[in-house]
Short mmCIF file of C-alpha atoms in Angstrom, two decimals:
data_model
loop_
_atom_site.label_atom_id
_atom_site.label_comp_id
_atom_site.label_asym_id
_atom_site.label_seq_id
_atom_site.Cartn_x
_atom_site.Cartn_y
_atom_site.Cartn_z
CA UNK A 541 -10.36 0.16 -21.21
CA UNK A 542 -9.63 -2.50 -18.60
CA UNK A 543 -6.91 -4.23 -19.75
CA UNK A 544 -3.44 -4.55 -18.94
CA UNK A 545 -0.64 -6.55 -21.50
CA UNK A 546 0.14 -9.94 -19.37
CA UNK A 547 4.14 -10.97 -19.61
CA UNK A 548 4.51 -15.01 -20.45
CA UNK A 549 7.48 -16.40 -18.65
CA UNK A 550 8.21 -19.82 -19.73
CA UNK A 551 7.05 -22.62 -17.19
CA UNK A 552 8.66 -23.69 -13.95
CA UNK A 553 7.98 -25.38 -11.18
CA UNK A 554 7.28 -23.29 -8.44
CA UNK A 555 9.67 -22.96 -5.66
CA UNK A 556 8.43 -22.25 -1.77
CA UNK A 557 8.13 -18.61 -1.04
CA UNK A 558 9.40 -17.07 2.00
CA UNK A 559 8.17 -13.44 1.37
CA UNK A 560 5.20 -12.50 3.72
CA UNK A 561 1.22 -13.37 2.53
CA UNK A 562 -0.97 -10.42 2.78
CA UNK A 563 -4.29 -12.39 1.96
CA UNK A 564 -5.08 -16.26 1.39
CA UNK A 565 -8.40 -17.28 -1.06
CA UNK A 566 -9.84 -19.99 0.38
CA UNK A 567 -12.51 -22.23 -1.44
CA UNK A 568 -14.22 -25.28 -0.39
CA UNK A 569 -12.23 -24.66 2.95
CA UNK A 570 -8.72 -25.07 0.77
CA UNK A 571 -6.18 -22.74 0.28
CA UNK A 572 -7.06 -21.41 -3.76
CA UNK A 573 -4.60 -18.84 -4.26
CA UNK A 574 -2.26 -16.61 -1.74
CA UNK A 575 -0.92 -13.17 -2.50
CA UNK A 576 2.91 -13.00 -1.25
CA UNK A 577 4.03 -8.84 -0.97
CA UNK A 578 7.44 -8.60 -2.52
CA UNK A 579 10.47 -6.21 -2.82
CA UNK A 580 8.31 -5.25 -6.96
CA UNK A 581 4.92 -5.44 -5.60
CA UNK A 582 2.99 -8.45 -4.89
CA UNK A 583 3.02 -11.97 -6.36
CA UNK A 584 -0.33 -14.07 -6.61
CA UNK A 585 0.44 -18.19 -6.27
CA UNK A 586 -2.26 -20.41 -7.58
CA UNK A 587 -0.52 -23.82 -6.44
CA UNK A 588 0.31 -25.73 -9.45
CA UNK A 589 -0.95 -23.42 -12.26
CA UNK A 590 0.89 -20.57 -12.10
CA UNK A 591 2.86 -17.20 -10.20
CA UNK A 592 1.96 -13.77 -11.53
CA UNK A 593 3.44 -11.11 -10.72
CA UNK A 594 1.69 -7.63 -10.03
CA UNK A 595 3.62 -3.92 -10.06
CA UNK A 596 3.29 -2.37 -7.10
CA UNK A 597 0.85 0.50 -8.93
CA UNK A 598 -0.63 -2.09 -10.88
CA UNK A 599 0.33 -1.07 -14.07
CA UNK A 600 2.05 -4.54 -15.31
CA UNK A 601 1.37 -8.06 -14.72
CA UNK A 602 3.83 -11.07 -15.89
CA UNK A 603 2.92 -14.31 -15.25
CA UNK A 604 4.55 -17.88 -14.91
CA UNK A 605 3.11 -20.95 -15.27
CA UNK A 606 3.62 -24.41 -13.78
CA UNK A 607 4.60 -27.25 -16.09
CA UNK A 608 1.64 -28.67 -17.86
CA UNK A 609 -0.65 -25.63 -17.72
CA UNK A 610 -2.31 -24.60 -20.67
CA UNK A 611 -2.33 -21.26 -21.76
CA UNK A 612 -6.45 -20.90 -21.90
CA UNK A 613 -6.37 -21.93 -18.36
CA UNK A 614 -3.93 -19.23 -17.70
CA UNK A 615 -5.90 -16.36 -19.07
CA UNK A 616 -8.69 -17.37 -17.67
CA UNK A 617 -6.78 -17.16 -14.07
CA UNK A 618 -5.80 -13.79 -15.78
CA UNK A 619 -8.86 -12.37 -16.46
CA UNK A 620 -10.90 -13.32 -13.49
CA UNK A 621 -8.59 -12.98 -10.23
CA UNK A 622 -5.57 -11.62 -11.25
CA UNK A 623 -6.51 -8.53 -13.55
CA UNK A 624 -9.45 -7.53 -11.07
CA UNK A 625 -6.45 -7.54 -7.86
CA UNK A 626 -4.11 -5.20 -10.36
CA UNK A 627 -7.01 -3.12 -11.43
CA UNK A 628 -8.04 -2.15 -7.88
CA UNK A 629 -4.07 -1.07 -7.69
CA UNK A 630 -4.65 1.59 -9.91
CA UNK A 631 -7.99 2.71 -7.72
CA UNK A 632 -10.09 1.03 -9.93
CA UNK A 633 -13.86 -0.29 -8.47
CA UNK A 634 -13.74 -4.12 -9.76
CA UNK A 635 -16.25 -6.57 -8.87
CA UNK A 636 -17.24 -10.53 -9.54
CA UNK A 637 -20.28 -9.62 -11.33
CA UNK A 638 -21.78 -9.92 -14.94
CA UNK A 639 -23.51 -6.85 -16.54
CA UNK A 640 -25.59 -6.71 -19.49
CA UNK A 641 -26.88 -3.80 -21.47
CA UNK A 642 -30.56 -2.83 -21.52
CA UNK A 643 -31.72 0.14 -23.06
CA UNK A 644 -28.38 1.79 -23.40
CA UNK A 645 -27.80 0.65 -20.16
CA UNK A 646 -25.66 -1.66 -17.88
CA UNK A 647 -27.72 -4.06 -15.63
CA UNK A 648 -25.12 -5.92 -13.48
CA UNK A 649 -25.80 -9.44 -11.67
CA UNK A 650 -23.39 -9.79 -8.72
CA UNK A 651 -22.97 -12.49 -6.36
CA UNK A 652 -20.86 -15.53 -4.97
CA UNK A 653 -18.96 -18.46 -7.29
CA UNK A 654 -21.98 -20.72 -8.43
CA UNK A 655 -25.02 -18.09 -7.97
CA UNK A 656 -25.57 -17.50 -11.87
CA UNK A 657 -23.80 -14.62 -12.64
CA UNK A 658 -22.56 -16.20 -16.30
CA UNK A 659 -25.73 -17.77 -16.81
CA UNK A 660 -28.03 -14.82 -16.31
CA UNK A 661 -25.44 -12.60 -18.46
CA UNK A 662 -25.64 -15.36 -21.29
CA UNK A 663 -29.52 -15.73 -20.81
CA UNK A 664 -29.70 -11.74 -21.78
CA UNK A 665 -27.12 -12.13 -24.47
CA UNK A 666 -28.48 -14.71 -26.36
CA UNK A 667 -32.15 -12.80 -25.98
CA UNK A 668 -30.87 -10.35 -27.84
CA UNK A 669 -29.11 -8.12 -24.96
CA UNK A 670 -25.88 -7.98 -25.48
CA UNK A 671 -22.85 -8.53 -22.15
CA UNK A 672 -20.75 -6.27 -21.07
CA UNK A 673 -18.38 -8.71 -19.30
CA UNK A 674 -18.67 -11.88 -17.14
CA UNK A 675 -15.69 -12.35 -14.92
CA UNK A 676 -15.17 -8.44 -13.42
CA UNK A 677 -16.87 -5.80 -13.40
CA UNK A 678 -15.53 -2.74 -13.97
CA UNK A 679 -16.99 1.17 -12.64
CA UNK A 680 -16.21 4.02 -12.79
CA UNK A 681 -18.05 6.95 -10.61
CA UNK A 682 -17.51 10.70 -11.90
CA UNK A 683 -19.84 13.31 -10.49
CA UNK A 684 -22.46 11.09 -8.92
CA UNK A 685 -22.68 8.84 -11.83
CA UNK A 686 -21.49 5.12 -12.39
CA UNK A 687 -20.74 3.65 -15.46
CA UNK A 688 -19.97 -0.05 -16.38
CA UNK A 689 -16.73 -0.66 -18.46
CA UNK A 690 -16.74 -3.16 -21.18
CA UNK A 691 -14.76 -6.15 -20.23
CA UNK A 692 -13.54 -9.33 -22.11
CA UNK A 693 -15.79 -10.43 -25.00
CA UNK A 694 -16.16 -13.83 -23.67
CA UNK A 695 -18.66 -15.89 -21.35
CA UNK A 696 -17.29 -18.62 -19.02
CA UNK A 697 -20.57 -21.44 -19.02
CA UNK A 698 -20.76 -24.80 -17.31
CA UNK A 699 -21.51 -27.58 -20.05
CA UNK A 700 -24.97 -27.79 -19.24
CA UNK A 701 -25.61 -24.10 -18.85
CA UNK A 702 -23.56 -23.34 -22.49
CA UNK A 703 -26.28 -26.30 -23.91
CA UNK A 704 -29.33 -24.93 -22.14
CA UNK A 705 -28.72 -21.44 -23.65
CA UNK A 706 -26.80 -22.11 -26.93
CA UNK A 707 -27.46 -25.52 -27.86
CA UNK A 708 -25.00 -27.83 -29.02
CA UNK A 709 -22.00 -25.89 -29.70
CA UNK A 710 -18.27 -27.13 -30.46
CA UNK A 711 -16.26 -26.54 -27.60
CA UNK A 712 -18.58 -27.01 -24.82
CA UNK A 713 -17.41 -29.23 -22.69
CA UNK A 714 -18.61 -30.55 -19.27
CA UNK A 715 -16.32 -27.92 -17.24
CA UNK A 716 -16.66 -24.37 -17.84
CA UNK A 717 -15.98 -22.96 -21.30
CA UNK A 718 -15.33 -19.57 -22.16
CA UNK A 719 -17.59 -18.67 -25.03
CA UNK A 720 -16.08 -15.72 -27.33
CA UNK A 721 -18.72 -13.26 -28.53
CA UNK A 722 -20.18 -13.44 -31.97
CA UNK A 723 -22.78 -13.78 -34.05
CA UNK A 724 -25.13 -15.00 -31.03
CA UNK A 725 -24.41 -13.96 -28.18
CA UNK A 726 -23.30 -9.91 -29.27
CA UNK A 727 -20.48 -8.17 -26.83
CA UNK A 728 -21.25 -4.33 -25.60
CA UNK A 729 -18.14 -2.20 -26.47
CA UNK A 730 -18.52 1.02 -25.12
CA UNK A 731 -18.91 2.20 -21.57
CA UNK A 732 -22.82 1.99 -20.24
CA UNK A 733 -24.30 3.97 -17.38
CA UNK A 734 -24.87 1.70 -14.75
CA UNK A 735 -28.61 1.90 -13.86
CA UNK A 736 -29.13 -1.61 -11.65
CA UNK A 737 -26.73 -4.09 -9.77
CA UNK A 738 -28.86 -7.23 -8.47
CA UNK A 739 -27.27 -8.90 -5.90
CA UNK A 740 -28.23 -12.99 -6.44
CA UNK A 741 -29.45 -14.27 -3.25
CA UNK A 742 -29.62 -18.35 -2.78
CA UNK A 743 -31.95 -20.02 -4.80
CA UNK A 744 -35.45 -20.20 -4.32
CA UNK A 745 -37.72 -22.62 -5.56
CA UNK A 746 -41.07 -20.89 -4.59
CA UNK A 747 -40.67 -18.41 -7.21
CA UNK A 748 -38.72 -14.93 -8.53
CA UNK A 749 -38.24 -11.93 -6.27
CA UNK A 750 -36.69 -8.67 -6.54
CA UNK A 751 -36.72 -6.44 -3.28
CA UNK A 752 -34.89 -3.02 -2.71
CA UNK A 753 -31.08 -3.27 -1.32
CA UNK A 754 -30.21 -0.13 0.39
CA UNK A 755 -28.15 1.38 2.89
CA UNK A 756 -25.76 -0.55 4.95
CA UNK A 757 -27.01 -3.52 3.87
CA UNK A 758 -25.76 -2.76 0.26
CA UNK A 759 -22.54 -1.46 1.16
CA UNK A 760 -21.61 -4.71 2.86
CA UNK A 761 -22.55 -6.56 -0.09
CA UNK A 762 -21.37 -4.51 -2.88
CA UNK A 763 -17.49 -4.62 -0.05
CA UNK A 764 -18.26 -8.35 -0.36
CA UNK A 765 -18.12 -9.20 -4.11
CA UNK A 766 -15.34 -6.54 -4.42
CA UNK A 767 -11.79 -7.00 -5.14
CA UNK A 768 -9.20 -4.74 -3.41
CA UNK A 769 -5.51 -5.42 -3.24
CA UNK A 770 -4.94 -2.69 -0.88
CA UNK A 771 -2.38 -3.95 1.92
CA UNK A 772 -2.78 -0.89 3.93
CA UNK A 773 -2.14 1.79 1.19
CA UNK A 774 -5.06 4.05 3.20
CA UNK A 775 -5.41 6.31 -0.54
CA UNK A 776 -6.45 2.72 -2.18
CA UNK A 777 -8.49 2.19 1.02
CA UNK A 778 -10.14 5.65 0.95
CA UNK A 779 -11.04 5.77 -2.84
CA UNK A 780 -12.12 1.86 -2.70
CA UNK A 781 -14.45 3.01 0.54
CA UNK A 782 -16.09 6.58 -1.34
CA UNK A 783 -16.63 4.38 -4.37
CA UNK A 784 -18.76 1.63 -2.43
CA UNK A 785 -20.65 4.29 -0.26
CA UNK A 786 -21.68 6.63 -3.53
CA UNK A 787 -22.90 3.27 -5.42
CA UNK A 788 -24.90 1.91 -2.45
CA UNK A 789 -26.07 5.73 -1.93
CA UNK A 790 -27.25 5.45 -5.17
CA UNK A 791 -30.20 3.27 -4.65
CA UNK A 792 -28.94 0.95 -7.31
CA UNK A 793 -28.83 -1.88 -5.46
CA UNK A 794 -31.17 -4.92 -5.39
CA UNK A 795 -32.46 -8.47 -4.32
CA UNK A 796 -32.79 -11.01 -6.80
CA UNK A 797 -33.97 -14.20 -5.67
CA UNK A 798 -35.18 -16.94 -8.49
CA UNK A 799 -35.65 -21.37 -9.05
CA UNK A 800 -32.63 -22.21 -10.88
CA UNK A 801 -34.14 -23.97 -13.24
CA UNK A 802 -33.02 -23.44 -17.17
CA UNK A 803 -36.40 -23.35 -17.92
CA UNK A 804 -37.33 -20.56 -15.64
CA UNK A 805 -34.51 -18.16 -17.16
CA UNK A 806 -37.30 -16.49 -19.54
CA UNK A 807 -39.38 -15.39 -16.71
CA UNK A 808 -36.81 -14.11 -14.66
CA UNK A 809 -35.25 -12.62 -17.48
CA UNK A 810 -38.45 -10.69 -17.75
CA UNK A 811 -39.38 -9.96 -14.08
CA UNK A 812 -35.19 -8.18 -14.33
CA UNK A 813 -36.13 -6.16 -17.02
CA UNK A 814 -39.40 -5.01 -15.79
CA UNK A 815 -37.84 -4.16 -12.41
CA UNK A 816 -34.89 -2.17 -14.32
CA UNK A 817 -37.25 -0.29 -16.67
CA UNK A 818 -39.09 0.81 -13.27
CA UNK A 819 -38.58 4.12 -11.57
CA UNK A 820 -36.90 3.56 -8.21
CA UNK A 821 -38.38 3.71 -5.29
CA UNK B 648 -16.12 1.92 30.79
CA UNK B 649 -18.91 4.13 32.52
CA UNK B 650 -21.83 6.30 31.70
CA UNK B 651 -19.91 9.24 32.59
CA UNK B 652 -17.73 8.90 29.44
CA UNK B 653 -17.20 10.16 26.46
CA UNK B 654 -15.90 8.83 23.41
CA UNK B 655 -13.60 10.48 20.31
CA UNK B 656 -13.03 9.17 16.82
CA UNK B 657 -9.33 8.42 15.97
CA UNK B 658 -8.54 10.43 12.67
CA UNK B 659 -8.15 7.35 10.83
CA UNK B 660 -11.63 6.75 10.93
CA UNK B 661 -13.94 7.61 7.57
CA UNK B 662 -17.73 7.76 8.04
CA UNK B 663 -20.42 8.04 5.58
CA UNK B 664 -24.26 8.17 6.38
CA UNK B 665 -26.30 6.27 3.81
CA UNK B 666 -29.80 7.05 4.51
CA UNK B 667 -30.61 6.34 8.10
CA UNK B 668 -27.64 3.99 8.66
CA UNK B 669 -23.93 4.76 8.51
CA UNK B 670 -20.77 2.55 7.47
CA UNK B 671 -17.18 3.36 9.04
CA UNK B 672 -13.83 2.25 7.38
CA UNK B 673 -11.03 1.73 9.79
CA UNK B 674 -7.90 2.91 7.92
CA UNK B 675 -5.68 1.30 10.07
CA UNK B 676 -7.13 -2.33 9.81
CA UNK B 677 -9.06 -1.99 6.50
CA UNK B 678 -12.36 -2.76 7.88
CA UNK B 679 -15.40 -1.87 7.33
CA UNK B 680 -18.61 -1.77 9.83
CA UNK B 681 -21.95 -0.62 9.25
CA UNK B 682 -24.59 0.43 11.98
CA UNK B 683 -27.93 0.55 11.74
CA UNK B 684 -30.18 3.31 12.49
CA UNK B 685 -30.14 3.16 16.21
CA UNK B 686 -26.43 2.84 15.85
CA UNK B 687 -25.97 5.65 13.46
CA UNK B 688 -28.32 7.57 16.33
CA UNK B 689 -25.61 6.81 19.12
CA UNK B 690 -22.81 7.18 17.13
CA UNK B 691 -24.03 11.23 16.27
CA UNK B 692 -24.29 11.60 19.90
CA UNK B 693 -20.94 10.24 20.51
CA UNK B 694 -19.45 12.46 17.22
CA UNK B 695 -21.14 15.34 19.19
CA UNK B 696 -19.15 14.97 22.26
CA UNK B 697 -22.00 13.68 24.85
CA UNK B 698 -21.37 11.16 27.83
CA UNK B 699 -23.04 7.86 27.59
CA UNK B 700 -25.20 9.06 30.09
CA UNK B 701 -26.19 11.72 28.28
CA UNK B 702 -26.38 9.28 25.00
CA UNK B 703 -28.77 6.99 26.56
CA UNK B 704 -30.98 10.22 27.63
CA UNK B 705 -31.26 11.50 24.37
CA UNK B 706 -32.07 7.61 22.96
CA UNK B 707 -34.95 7.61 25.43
CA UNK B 708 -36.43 10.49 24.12
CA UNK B 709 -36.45 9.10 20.32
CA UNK B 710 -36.68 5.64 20.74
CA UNK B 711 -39.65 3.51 22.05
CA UNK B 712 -37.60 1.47 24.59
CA UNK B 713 -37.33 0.75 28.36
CA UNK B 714 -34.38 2.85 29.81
CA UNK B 715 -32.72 -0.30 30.99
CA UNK B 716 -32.86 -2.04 27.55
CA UNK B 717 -31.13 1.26 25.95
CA UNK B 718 -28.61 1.65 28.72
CA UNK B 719 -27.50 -1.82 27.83
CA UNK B 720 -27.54 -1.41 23.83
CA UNK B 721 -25.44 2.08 24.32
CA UNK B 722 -22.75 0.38 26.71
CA UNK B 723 -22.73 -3.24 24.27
CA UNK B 724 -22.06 -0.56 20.78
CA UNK B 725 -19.54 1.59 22.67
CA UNK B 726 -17.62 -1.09 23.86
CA UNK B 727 -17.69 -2.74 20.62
CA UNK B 728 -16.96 0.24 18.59
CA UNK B 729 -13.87 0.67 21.23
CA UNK B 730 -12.99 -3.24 20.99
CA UNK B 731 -12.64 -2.44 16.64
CA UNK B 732 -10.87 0.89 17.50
CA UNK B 733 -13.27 2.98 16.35
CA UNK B 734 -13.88 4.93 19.17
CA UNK B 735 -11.72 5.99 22.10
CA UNK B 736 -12.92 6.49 25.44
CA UNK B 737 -12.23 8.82 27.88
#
């Protein structure tokens, strides 16, 4: 399985660092998060939320918050940029995708913050398909084969996107919510065989398309959406490099291009599963 | 750089063709870089030891293109692919 037991330290302020930054998220042009190497392994700062701490094999993660943070917020910092970065540690492939299962099989939906991803996965889910995970995704490759990994039974949804799909439900609120699985919207618990990955282009209001992703082309995407904490460990590098080239090999890969429009979802749920019940070029 | 050299691939340096096009990971920086298949093309020629002279030759023969518009492409990739350190000349 994917997970790894998360230490709770109680909360702090946090103090300036002087150990050296390996990487720096940005987003919206603003610094998001930065990843400090230290004497233990490597320490992740999300300014005014919380430190975690990461082994240097990627085996344990504590964390500690900043004053005021509540602990839902934390996991969710957990689960969708911290366990992904300790993950690809242990040579793991992780990526910010969805996946879904379809005929005994995983259909992922990859692509930048804000393309869909959640939305899609809970558009399948509540249609009867049930999600493998929503904040990482998680393959394996063994022989030639990929396989999807079931992650955390829970959907993060905007407010409007939890309505649109669920109706009213208690706990939506106007921010993201994360959604635990249940009665309607049914989690995947065993390991699929990975049989599509559509990459979500930007929207397009002229209608849905699906076009084939192969070659380079997919191998810079699938590097992309991929998280790697590798800070020059050239094994991690290596093994992170064959596992992108034997997916994109694979002729997986995909366009997906579609109006984001709730009331458009049906269609291109059905256009996804007519393209991933197709042969492949 | 001239058309009478030839170029070798630092060890660090993994390569892996996918289809027509290849993609290169630079061990030493972490980075990746794909060409396409006119790259891939010049890059083989390179792996195989020929002079950029002898490159370009070889591209005229396959490729549809006026000899001064593949000189030009061979020099820009080499030089690029020597700017990333992925290919020493000499």
């Amino acid at each position: 399985m994917t997970g790894i037991d998360l230490d709770l330290a109680p909360a702090r302020r946090q103090r300036t660092l002087r150990s050296p930054v390996v990487t720096e998220w940005k987003l919206h042009g603003r610094s998001h998060a930065r990843i400090h190497r230290t004497r233990e392994g490597f320490l992740m700062r999300f300014p005014q939320v919380a430190d975690f701490h990461i082994s240097r094999d990627g085996s344990h993660v504590s964390t500690r918050p900043a004053p005021g943070v509540e602990t839902p917020s934390l996991y969710n910092v957990y689960l969708s940029q911290v366990l992904p970065m300790a993950l690809s540690r242990r040579g793991r492939l992780v990526f910010h995708a969805s996946a879904v299962e379809v005929d005994g099989c995983a259909i992922a939906f990859m692509g930048a913050s804000g393309r869909g991803k959640s939305t899609l996965a809970a558009a399948f889910a509540t249609a009867g398909f049930p999600f493998l995970t929503d904040d990482g995704l998680f393959v394996e490759v063994a022989n030639g084969a990929a396989s999807v990994v079931p992650g955390h039974p829970s959907l993060r949804l905007w407010g409007d996107s939890g309505e649109a799909l669920l109706g009213p439900e208690p706990g939506l609120e106007d921010g993201k919510s994360r959604i635990l699985s249940g009665d309607r919207i049914a989690h995947c618990t065993t390991p699929r065989p990975l049989r599509r990955i559509y990459l979500i282009d930007e929207a397009d209001d002229a209608g849905i398309a699906i076009g084939p992703l192969a070659g380079a082309p997919a191998f810079t995407a699938l590097a992309a959406h991929s998280f790697l904490l590798a800070d020059g460990d050239a094994r991690l590098l290596e093994g992170h490099f064959e596992g992108l080239a034997a997916l994109a090999g694979a002729g997986l890969c995909a366009s997906l291009r579609y109006p984001r429009r709730y009331e458009r979802l049906a269609e291109v749920r059905a256009a996804v599963l007519a393209d991933s019940r197709s042969p492949r070029a | 750089m001239n058309l009478d050299d030839r170029a070798a691939i630092p060890p660090e340096v993994l390569v892996r063709q996918l289809g027509e096009e290849t993609v290169i990971l630079d061990l030493a920086s972490g980075t990746y870089f794909g060409l396409d298949e006119s790259g891939t093309r010049i890059w083989q020629l390179l792996q195989q030891g020929a002079t950029l002279r002898e490159v370009c030759n070889a591209m005229l023969a396959e490729f549809d293109a006026a000899p001064q518009d593949i000189e030009r492409d061979v020099l820009d990739l080499a030089r690029e692919l020597s700017g990333r350190g992925l290919i020493r000349i000499a």
